[in-house]
Short mmCIF file of C-alpha atoms and ligand atoms in Angstrom, two decimals:
data_model
loop_
_atom_site.label_atom_id
_atom_site.label_comp_id
_atom_site.label_asym_id
_atom_site.label_seq_id
_atom_site.Cartn_x
_atom_site.Cartn_y
_atom_site.Cartn_z
CA MET A 14 -100.74 86.71 5.10
CA GLY A 15 -96.99 86.08 4.66
CA ILE A 16 -94.87 83.65 6.63
CA LEU A 17 -93.40 86.54 8.60
CA ASP A 18 -96.81 87.52 9.90
CA ASN A 19 -97.29 84.06 11.29
CA MET A 20 -94.24 84.06 13.40
CA SER A 21 -95.63 85.24 16.69
CA SER A 22 -98.44 82.68 16.74
CA GLU A 23 -97.93 79.09 17.86
CA LEU A 24 -96.16 77.36 15.03
CA VAL A 25 -97.83 74.20 13.85
CA LEU A 26 -95.35 72.38 11.73
CA PRO A 27 -96.63 70.72 8.57
CA PRO A 28 -96.15 67.00 7.96
CA PHE A 29 -92.59 66.33 6.78
CA SER A 30 -92.88 65.13 3.25
CA SER A 31 -90.31 66.82 1.05
CA THR A 32 -87.33 68.98 2.04
CA GLN A 33 -88.26 71.52 4.70
CA VAL A 34 -86.22 74.65 5.14
CA TYR A 35 -85.88 76.28 8.56
CA LEU A 36 -84.70 79.86 8.72
CA ILE A 37 -83.32 81.58 11.80
CA ASP A 38 -82.36 85.24 11.52
CA ASP A 39 -83.11 88.14 13.83
CA GLU A 40 -83.36 90.66 10.97
CA PRO A 41 -86.91 90.64 9.56
CA ASP A 42 -85.85 91.98 6.15
CA ILE A 43 -83.30 89.21 5.71
CA LEU A 44 -85.76 86.63 6.89
CA LYS A 45 -88.23 87.85 4.28
CA ILE A 46 -85.63 87.65 1.48
CA LEU A 47 -84.59 84.19 2.61
CA SER A 48 -88.13 82.87 2.70
CA ASP A 49 -88.81 84.31 -0.77
CA VAL A 50 -85.74 82.58 -2.18
CA VAL A 51 -86.72 79.34 -0.50
CA ALA A 52 -90.23 79.63 -1.94
CA LEU A 53 -88.80 80.35 -5.37
CA ALA A 54 -86.79 77.15 -5.07
CA GLY A 55 -90.12 75.34 -4.55
CA LEU A 56 -89.38 74.53 -0.92
CA GLU A 57 -91.34 75.16 2.22
CA ALA A 58 -89.92 77.71 4.68
CA HIS A 59 -90.34 77.87 8.47
CA CYS A 60 -89.15 81.20 9.81
CA PHE A 61 -87.83 82.01 13.27
CA SER A 62 -86.72 85.46 14.30
CA GLN A 63 -85.20 84.07 17.51
CA ALA A 64 -83.16 80.96 18.04
CA ASP A 65 -84.89 80.50 21.42
CA ASN A 66 -88.21 79.92 19.66
CA PHE A 67 -86.66 77.39 17.33
CA ILE A 68 -85.15 75.46 20.24
CA ASN A 69 -88.40 75.57 22.19
CA GLU A 70 -90.53 74.42 19.31
CA VAL A 71 -88.48 72.07 17.19
CA HIS A 72 -87.39 68.95 19.01
CA CYS A 73 -86.89 66.43 16.23
CA PHE A 74 -86.61 66.16 12.46
CA GLU A 75 -87.83 63.64 9.95
CA GLY A 76 -86.96 63.42 6.30
CA ASP A 77 -84.65 65.90 4.58
CA ASN A 78 -84.27 69.28 6.20
CA ILE A 79 -82.13 72.33 5.75
CA LEU A 80 -81.47 75.00 8.34
CA ILE A 81 -80.32 78.44 7.24
CA LEU A 82 -78.73 79.86 10.34
CA ASP A 83 -77.55 83.36 11.14
CA LEU A 84 -74.61 83.21 13.54
CA GLN A 85 -74.98 86.56 15.29
CA MET A 86 -78.25 86.95 17.10
CA PRO A 87 -79.22 88.44 20.42
CA GLY A 88 -80.17 85.77 22.94
CA ILE A 89 -79.18 82.33 21.77
CA ASP A 90 -76.64 82.64 18.97
CA GLY A 91 -75.85 80.42 16.00
CA ILE A 92 -73.07 78.54 17.76
CA GLU A 93 -75.45 77.50 20.53
CA VAL A 94 -77.91 76.30 17.90
CA ILE A 95 -75.14 74.20 16.33
CA ARG A 96 -74.47 72.67 19.75
CA TYR A 97 -78.20 71.95 20.15
CA LEU A 98 -78.39 70.29 16.73
CA ALA A 99 -75.34 68.16 17.46
CA LYS A 100 -77.34 66.21 20.04
CA MET A 101 -80.18 65.44 17.62
CA GLU A 102 -80.83 62.46 15.45
CA ASN A 103 -81.19 63.40 11.78
CA ALA A 104 -80.17 67.02 12.25
CA PRO A 105 -80.83 69.29 9.26
CA GLU A 106 -78.10 70.22 6.80
CA LEU A 107 -76.77 73.67 7.54
CA ILE A 108 -76.28 76.83 5.58
CA LEU A 109 -74.41 79.25 7.83
CA MET A 110 -74.61 83.02 7.46
CA SER A 111 -72.70 85.88 8.99
CA GLY A 112 -72.10 89.54 8.44
CA GLN A 113 -68.69 89.27 10.11
CA ASP A 114 -65.45 88.27 8.46
CA SER A 115 -65.01 84.89 6.87
CA ALA A 116 -62.91 83.59 9.80
CA VAL A 117 -66.08 83.55 11.93
CA LEU A 118 -67.91 81.57 9.29
CA SER A 119 -65.14 79.06 8.81
CA GLY A 120 -64.76 78.67 12.57
CA ALA A 121 -68.48 77.90 12.89
CA GLU A 122 -68.29 75.57 9.91
CA ASN A 123 -65.38 73.66 11.41
CA LEU A 124 -67.25 73.40 14.68
CA ALA A 125 -70.35 72.03 12.93
CA VAL A 126 -68.26 69.51 11.00
CA ALA A 127 -66.52 68.49 14.22
CA HIS A 128 -70.00 67.73 15.59
CA GLU A 129 -70.59 65.60 12.48
CA LEU A 130 -73.20 67.95 11.10
CA VAL A 131 -73.45 68.42 7.38
CA VAL A 132 -72.69 71.95 6.19
CA ARG A 133 -74.02 72.73 2.75
CA GLY A 134 -72.31 76.05 2.55
CA THR A 135 -71.63 79.43 4.07
CA LEU A 136 -72.95 82.84 3.08
CA VAL A 137 -71.46 86.21 3.83
CA LYS A 138 -73.90 89.07 4.33
CA PRO A 139 -74.97 91.02 2.32
CA LEU A 140 -76.50 87.91 0.88
CA SER A 141 -76.01 86.71 -2.64
CA VAL A 142 -79.36 85.33 -3.77
CA ARG A 143 -77.61 83.44 -6.56
CA LEU A 144 -75.34 81.61 -4.10
CA LEU A 145 -78.25 80.81 -1.84
CA ARG A 146 -80.24 79.39 -4.75
CA GLY A 147 -77.26 77.21 -5.61
CA LEU A 148 -76.97 75.92 -2.05
CA LEU A 149 -80.65 75.00 -1.97
CA GLU A 150 -80.48 72.88 -5.08
CA PRO A 151 -80.93 69.15 -4.53
CA GLN A 152 -77.62 68.25 -6.15
CA THR A 153 -75.74 70.58 -3.82
CA LEU A 154 -73.27 68.53 -2.03
CA ARG A 155 -73.42 66.80 1.22
CA ARG A 156 -70.18 67.68 2.79
CA SER A 157 -67.60 65.97 4.89
CA LYS A 158 -69.85 63.85 7.07
CA LYS A 159 -69.32 60.93 4.74
CA TRP A 160 -65.59 60.87 4.97
CA GLY A 161 -65.08 62.37 8.39
CA GLY A 162 -61.51 63.06 9.31
CA LYS A 163 -59.96 66.32 10.27
CA THR A 164 -61.92 69.49 10.82
CA THR A 165 -59.84 71.58 8.49
CA PRO A 166 -61.26 73.76 5.72
CA SER A 167 -60.26 71.07 3.25
CA ASN A 168 -63.31 69.12 4.41
CA ILE A 169 -65.58 71.72 2.95
CA VAL A 170 -66.29 70.45 -0.55
CA GLY A 171 -68.38 67.45 -1.44
CA VAL A 172 -67.32 64.16 -2.88
CA GLU A 173 -69.77 63.87 -5.80
CA GLU A 174 -69.18 67.45 -6.83
CA LEU A 175 -65.43 66.95 -6.81
CA ARG A 176 -65.71 63.79 -8.92
CA GLU A 177 -67.79 65.74 -11.42
CA ALA A 178 -65.19 68.51 -11.46
CA LEU A 179 -62.48 65.96 -12.28
CA ASP A 180 -64.57 64.29 -14.98
CA GLN A 181 -65.47 67.61 -16.59
CA ASP A 182 -62.11 69.27 -15.92
CA GLN A 183 -63.28 72.31 -14.01
CA PHE A 184 -59.71 73.23 -13.09
CA VAL A 185 -57.44 76.09 -14.06
CA LEU A 186 -53.80 76.78 -13.32
CA HIS A 187 -52.41 79.94 -11.84
CA TYR A 188 -48.74 80.79 -12.16
CA GLN A 189 -46.58 82.29 -9.44
CA ALA A 190 -43.11 83.56 -10.25
CA LYS A 191 -39.92 82.40 -8.57
CA GLU A 192 -37.18 85.00 -8.87
CA GLU A 193 -33.51 84.08 -9.00
CA PHE A 194 -31.21 86.62 -7.32
CA ALA A 195 -28.07 86.03 -9.36
CA LEU A 196 -29.48 85.97 -12.86
CA THR A 197 -30.30 88.90 -15.07
CA ASP A 198 -31.34 87.18 -18.28
CA SER A 199 -34.69 85.63 -19.20
CA THR A 200 -34.01 82.65 -16.92
CA LYS A 201 -34.25 84.96 -13.90
CA TYR A 202 -37.86 83.84 -13.59
CA SER A 203 -39.44 80.47 -13.36
CA ALA A 204 -42.97 79.77 -12.14
CA GLU A 205 -44.93 77.43 -9.96
CA CYS A 206 -48.25 76.11 -11.30
CA LEU A 207 -50.98 76.19 -8.66
CA VAL A 208 -54.27 74.49 -9.35
CA ARG A 209 -57.65 76.13 -8.71
CA TRP A 210 -61.09 74.65 -9.06
CA GLN A 211 -63.28 76.89 -11.21
CA HIS A 212 -66.53 76.00 -9.47
CA PRO A 213 -69.69 76.80 -11.48
CA ILE A 214 -71.41 78.39 -8.46
CA GLN A 215 -68.79 79.13 -5.84
CA GLY A 216 -66.20 80.57 -8.22
CA LEU A 217 -62.49 79.88 -7.69
CA ILE A 218 -61.80 77.33 -4.98
CA TYR A 219 -58.26 77.09 -3.61
CA PRO A 220 -56.42 73.80 -3.14
CA ASN A 221 -56.56 73.78 0.65
CA ARG A 222 -60.29 73.09 0.27
CA PHE A 223 -60.04 70.09 -2.03
CA ILE A 224 -56.53 68.60 -2.32
CA GLU A 225 -56.90 66.54 0.83
CA LEU A 226 -60.22 65.14 -0.36
CA VAL A 227 -58.72 64.32 -3.77
CA GLU A 228 -55.98 62.43 -1.96
CA THR A 229 -58.24 60.54 0.47
CA GLN A 230 -60.57 59.51 -2.38
CA GLY A 231 -57.61 58.13 -4.32
CA TRP A 232 -58.19 60.58 -7.20
CA MET A 233 -54.81 62.26 -7.19
CA PRO A 234 -53.71 60.50 -10.42
CA ASP A 235 -56.71 62.13 -12.17
CA LEU A 236 -55.91 65.60 -10.87
CA THR A 237 -52.20 65.25 -11.60
CA ALA A 238 -52.99 64.08 -15.15
CA ILE A 239 -55.17 67.17 -15.67
CA VAL A 240 -52.47 69.47 -14.29
CA LEU A 241 -49.67 67.85 -16.32
CA LYS A 242 -51.66 68.16 -19.52
CA LYS A 243 -52.41 71.81 -18.88
CA VAL A 244 -48.76 72.51 -18.12
CA ALA A 245 -47.62 70.78 -21.32
CA ASN A 246 -50.19 72.72 -23.38
CA GLN A 247 -49.12 75.99 -21.81
CA GLN A 248 -45.43 75.25 -22.33
CA ARG A 249 -46.09 74.41 -25.98
CA GLU A 250 -48.02 77.64 -26.49
CA TRP A 251 -45.36 79.77 -24.79
CA LYS A 252 -42.60 77.98 -26.69
CA LYS A 253 -44.30 78.99 -29.95
CA GLU A 254 -44.11 82.60 -28.74
CA GLY A 255 -40.41 82.16 -28.02
CA LEU A 256 -40.75 81.91 -24.25
CA ARG A 257 -38.88 79.15 -22.47
CA ILE A 258 -39.64 79.00 -18.81
CA ASN A 259 -39.24 76.32 -16.19
CA LEU A 260 -42.58 75.41 -14.64
CA SER A 261 -42.92 73.68 -11.29
CA ILE A 262 -45.72 71.23 -10.67
CA ASN A 263 -46.84 70.08 -7.22
CA VAL A 264 -47.09 66.33 -6.94
CA SER A 265 -48.30 64.32 -4.00
CA ALA A 266 -47.30 61.14 -2.19
CA SER A 267 -49.51 58.95 -4.36
CA ASP A 268 -47.90 60.37 -7.53
CA ILE A 269 -44.36 59.66 -6.45
CA THR A 270 -45.19 56.13 -5.40
CA SER A 271 -46.65 55.37 -8.82
CA LEU A 272 -43.92 53.55 -10.71
CA ILE A 273 -45.21 54.72 -14.09
CA LEU A 274 -44.90 58.45 -13.31
CA PRO A 275 -41.48 58.87 -15.00
CA GLU A 276 -42.83 57.30 -18.23
CA VAL A 277 -46.06 59.32 -18.11
CA ILE A 278 -44.11 62.55 -17.80
CA SER A 279 -41.49 61.78 -20.39
CA ARG A 280 -44.15 60.66 -22.92
CA LEU A 281 -46.19 63.81 -22.33
CA LEU A 282 -43.15 66.02 -22.81
CA ALA A 283 -42.04 64.13 -25.91
CA ASP A 284 -45.54 64.32 -27.44
CA ASN A 285 -45.44 68.07 -26.98
CA GLU A 286 -41.83 68.37 -28.15
CA LEU A 287 -40.78 69.77 -24.79
CA ASP A 288 -37.51 69.37 -22.98
CA THR A 289 -37.54 67.63 -19.59
CA ALA A 290 -35.48 70.49 -18.16
CA THR A 291 -38.52 72.75 -18.52
CA ILE A 292 -40.26 70.91 -15.69
CA THR A 293 -39.65 70.80 -11.93
CA LEU A 294 -41.67 68.56 -9.67
CA GLU A 295 -42.31 69.82 -6.15
CA VAL A 296 -42.87 67.24 -3.44
CA THR A 297 -43.71 68.41 0.06
CA GLU A 298 -41.40 67.13 2.74
CA SER A 299 -44.19 65.36 4.63
CA GLU A 300 -45.24 63.45 1.49
CA LEU A 301 -41.87 61.74 1.43
CA MET A 302 -42.51 59.82 4.60
CA GLY A 303 -44.52 56.98 3.06
CA GLU A 304 -43.11 54.27 0.86
CA LEU A 305 -39.54 55.42 0.77
CA THR A 306 -38.15 52.72 -1.47
CA THR A 307 -40.76 53.25 -4.17
CA SER A 308 -40.47 57.02 -4.08
CA LEU A 309 -36.70 56.78 -4.21
CA ASP A 310 -37.06 54.61 -7.33
CA VAL A 311 -39.52 57.01 -8.99
CA LEU A 312 -37.68 60.19 -8.08
CA THR A 313 -34.31 58.86 -9.15
CA ARG A 314 -35.67 57.82 -12.54
CA LEU A 315 -37.30 61.21 -13.00
CA ARG A 316 -33.98 62.84 -12.22
CA LEU A 317 -32.22 60.55 -14.67
CA LYS A 318 -34.64 61.71 -17.32
CA GLY A 319 -33.62 65.29 -16.62
CA VAL A 320 -36.67 66.41 -14.60
CA ARG A 321 -35.75 68.68 -11.70
CA LEU A 322 -37.04 67.86 -8.24
CA SER A 323 -37.84 70.24 -5.45
CA ILE A 324 -38.51 69.51 -1.80
CA ASP A 325 -41.40 71.78 -0.82
CA ASP A 326 -42.45 73.21 2.57
CA PHE A 327 -39.06 72.24 3.94
CA GLY A 328 -38.83 72.34 7.72
CA THR A 329 -42.41 71.23 8.33
CA GLY A 330 -41.92 67.48 7.86
CA TYR A 331 -39.72 65.11 9.69
CA SER A 332 -37.34 63.84 7.07
CA SER A 333 -33.99 62.84 8.42
CA LEU A 334 -30.82 64.14 6.90
CA LEU A 335 -30.15 60.66 5.63
CA GLN A 336 -33.38 60.69 3.62
CA LEU A 337 -32.54 64.10 2.29
CA TYR A 338 -29.11 62.85 1.33
CA ARG A 339 -30.56 59.84 -0.46
CA MET A 340 -33.26 61.64 -2.40
CA PRO A 341 -32.08 63.26 -5.61
CA PHE A 342 -33.45 66.76 -5.04
CA SER A 343 -32.15 69.73 -6.96
CA GLU A 344 -34.08 72.40 -5.07
CA LEU A 345 -35.08 73.05 -1.47
CA LYS A 346 -37.98 75.36 -0.69
CA ILE A 347 -37.95 76.80 2.83
CA ASP A 348 -41.45 76.78 4.23
CA GLN A 349 -43.23 80.10 4.35
CA SER A 350 -44.01 79.78 8.06
CA PHE A 351 -40.31 80.45 8.80
CA VAL A 352 -39.71 82.90 5.99
CA SER A 353 -42.63 85.15 6.87
CA LYS A 354 -41.34 85.62 10.44
CA MET A 355 -37.59 85.61 9.89
CA VAL A 356 -37.14 89.37 10.16
CA VAL A 357 -38.77 89.58 13.59
CA ASP A 358 -38.28 86.13 15.06
CA THR A 359 -34.76 84.94 15.86
CA GLU A 360 -35.76 81.26 15.96
CA ALA A 361 -37.38 81.45 12.53
CA LEU A 362 -34.25 83.21 11.28
CA ALA A 363 -32.04 80.45 12.70
CA ILE A 364 -34.11 77.83 10.83
CA VAL A 365 -33.89 79.78 7.57
CA LYS A 366 -30.11 80.08 7.96
CA ALA A 367 -29.82 76.35 8.69
CA CYS A 368 -31.89 75.50 5.59
CA ILE A 369 -29.70 77.69 3.39
CA LEU A 370 -26.58 76.02 4.76
CA LEU A 371 -28.10 72.59 4.27
CA GLY A 372 -29.01 73.40 0.69
CA GLU A 373 -25.46 74.55 0.03
CA GLN A 374 -23.99 71.37 1.51
CA PHE A 375 -26.32 69.13 -0.46
CA ASN A 376 -25.79 71.12 -3.62
CA MET A 377 -29.39 72.22 -3.86
CA ARG A 378 -30.75 75.52 -5.04
CA VAL A 379 -32.52 77.14 -2.08
CA VAL A 380 -35.79 79.00 -2.65
CA ALA A 381 -37.58 80.90 0.11
CA GLU A 382 -41.36 80.86 -0.23
CA GLY A 383 -43.81 83.31 1.31
CA VAL A 384 -41.69 86.44 0.86
CA GLU A 385 -44.08 89.30 1.49
CA ASP A 386 -41.86 92.36 1.94
CA PHE A 387 -38.65 93.99 0.85
CA ALA A 388 -36.84 93.52 4.19
CA THR A 389 -37.30 89.74 4.01
CA LYS A 390 -36.16 89.59 0.41
CA GLN A 391 -33.06 91.64 1.17
CA LEU A 392 -32.13 89.57 4.20
CA LEU A 393 -32.51 86.36 2.17
CA ALA A 394 -30.18 87.74 -0.49
CA GLU A 395 -27.61 88.60 2.19
CA LEU A 396 -27.86 85.11 3.67
CA GLY A 397 -27.08 83.51 0.30
CA CYS A 398 -30.52 82.19 -0.60
CA GLN A 399 -30.67 81.75 -4.38
CA ALA A 400 -34.27 82.50 -5.19
CA VAL A 401 -37.44 83.94 -3.70
CA GLN A 402 -41.12 83.41 -4.21
CA GLY A 403 -44.00 85.22 -2.57
CA TYR A 404 -46.51 88.03 -2.81
CA PHE A 405 -43.70 90.60 -2.75
CA VAL A 406 -42.39 89.24 -6.05
CA ALA A 407 -45.74 88.32 -7.59
CA LYS A 408 -49.03 86.75 -6.59
CA PRO A 409 -50.26 83.67 -8.43
CA MET A 410 -51.91 84.81 -11.69
CA SER A 411 -53.82 83.43 -14.65
CA ALA A 412 -51.67 82.37 -17.63
CA ASP A 413 -52.43 85.59 -19.56
CA ASP A 414 -51.73 87.86 -16.60
CA PHE A 415 -48.53 86.00 -15.84
CA ARG A 416 -47.35 86.31 -19.45
CA PHE A 417 -48.05 90.03 -19.35
CA TRP A 418 -46.32 90.42 -15.97
CA LEU A 419 -43.28 88.51 -17.15
CA ALA A 420 -42.95 90.51 -20.35
CA ARG A 421 -43.01 93.71 -18.28
CA GLN A 422 -40.37 92.40 -15.85
CA LEU A 423 -38.06 91.28 -18.63
CA LYS A 424 -38.47 94.56 -20.45
CA SER A 425 -37.68 96.61 -17.36
CA GLN A 426 -34.47 94.70 -16.70
CA ALA A 427 -33.31 94.81 -20.35
P1 C2E B 1020 -47.29 75.14 -1.99
O1 C2E B 1020 -46.84 74.30 -3.12
O2 C2E B 1020 -46.36 75.28 -0.84
O3 C2E B 1020 -47.64 76.56 -2.63
C1 C2E B 1020 -47.48 77.76 -1.97
C2 C2E B 1020 -48.80 78.31 -1.47
O4 C2E B 1020 -48.56 79.54 -0.79
C3 C2E B 1020 -49.78 78.65 -2.58
O5 C2E B 1020 -51.08 78.48 -2.06
C4 C2E B 1020 -49.49 80.13 -2.82
O6 C2E B 1020 -50.57 80.82 -3.40
C5 C2E B 1020 -49.23 80.60 -1.42
N1 C2E B 1020 -48.34 81.75 -1.38
C6 C2E B 1020 -47.42 82.12 -2.29
N2 C2E B 1020 -46.78 83.22 -1.91
C7 C2E B 1020 -47.28 83.58 -0.71
C8 C2E B 1020 -47.00 84.66 0.21
O7 C2E B 1020 -46.16 85.53 0.00
N3 C2E B 1020 -47.73 84.67 1.36
C9 C2E B 1020 -48.67 83.73 1.64
N4 C2E B 1020 -49.34 83.82 2.80
N5 C2E B 1020 -48.96 82.70 0.80
C10 C2E B 1020 -48.26 82.63 -0.36
P2 C2E B 1020 -52.18 77.69 -2.85
O8 C2E B 1020 -52.15 78.03 -4.29
O9 C2E B 1020 -53.45 77.89 -2.09
O10 C2E B 1020 -51.71 76.19 -2.73
C11 C2E B 1020 -51.68 75.52 -1.51
C12 C2E B 1020 -51.01 74.18 -1.65
O11 C2E B 1020 -51.81 73.30 -2.45
C13 C2E B 1020 -49.67 74.23 -2.35
O12 C2E B 1020 -48.69 74.62 -1.42
C14 C2E B 1020 -49.52 72.79 -2.81
O13 C2E B 1020 -49.01 71.98 -1.78
C15 C2E B 1020 -50.95 72.39 -3.09
N6 C2E B 1020 -51.18 72.42 -4.55
C16 C2E B 1020 -51.37 73.49 -5.37
N7 C2E B 1020 -51.53 73.09 -6.64
C17 C2E B 1020 -51.42 71.73 -6.65
C18 C2E B 1020 -51.48 70.71 -7.67
O14 C2E B 1020 -51.63 70.99 -8.88
N8 C2E B 1020 -51.33 69.42 -7.27
C19 C2E B 1020 -51.12 69.09 -5.96
N9 C2E B 1020 -50.97 67.79 -5.65
N10 C2E B 1020 -51.05 70.01 -4.98
C20 C2E B 1020 -51.20 71.30 -5.31
MG1 MG B 1021 -45.26 74.01 -4.14
MG1 MG B 1022 -44.71 75.31 -0.21
#
């Protein structure tokens, strides 16, 4: 008799020795697949086709437990189960499942994290058995509970796993074009390097899920070193092919308060026989708020060495005009939250106009990020913005795809 057949009878739970896996899903077929995968992983499964039964029968946990929880169920739903678990001592680690869009899953995940529950992962139906197997493995990460903090998606990855990724360099760079309005030669395009974590099980993970954790763990120097090395290698390779292109690198507060950054960058460029003018460093406006004197020192020396500096996500921080005046920026990037609405929202438009004017006055090149349609691009050109970046121009791409894309653009304008 299978586990499913047992479900209607009174459930007598076995003694808790090793990891126990609880499954709640109202679809019998899914429950069967789940229990088979759990059994294959060498773990014991306890199946519930209704959350009500689980709540009535399971009142405490001992040892290590995992709960695989479907969110949409008739009767008590997954969110109510999360609320129930939040009151328990030693609640199980969660794997959340849903057939709805990923926003539902991430909402439930954020809720669970806010209740200080540990979320091992989320699964979108139809289920991927491979992903589930990965999430059941003992080394799968305990998430966010350890470091607490905000309930944003950036809490989602685990500390040990991230450390391993840094040690083994599981990162790749994607390149997103910036297009200059006024130019028609090969310098019309530059690109921003955006880091992605090539996770062995989860696939590509975007920075909003790990950058904050890198920063709070104090590992930003490691990530920045990886990114810088990749950029230098890529520049060297493209230079051999005759391509000279300015690449922007995102740096964080901890990078620009490290007094050795200017030397690290100039040595790396010299070792690779690259010109400092081929690099732009992007610093988000909010990152500038910390140790102003140190960052002023570092940024000024970088500028002296010929590295260009860009102030990213402009309009979202609180830098005063005086700070902006003091910092040696050569580029200002208007935050996409204003750019994406500027055609339909007069306030957003007013902010974009003010940023362009400010850039002009401070002698900075103004780039609008998050340009997703032709109307926005055209309006920016009319307003005197110098360059645009966004899905309408090009999405971030792998190095090979970007090279191919660029060659096609340059050919079509020749
Ligand atoms: P950012 O530097 O402001 O980069 C722009 C983000 O907007 C990128 O997200 C990009 O993919 C996305 N984007 C570009 N065009 C559009 C558009 O038209 N519409 C919309 N909706 N989005 C667009 P991504 O790659 O997820 O990066 C997020 C942030 O992570 C970056 O924001 C940057 O602050 C940070 N980041 C990325 N790579 C690195 C890195 O190597 N080091 C550090 N410290 N931070 C990084
Ligand atoms: Mg940026
Ligand atoms: Mg930005």
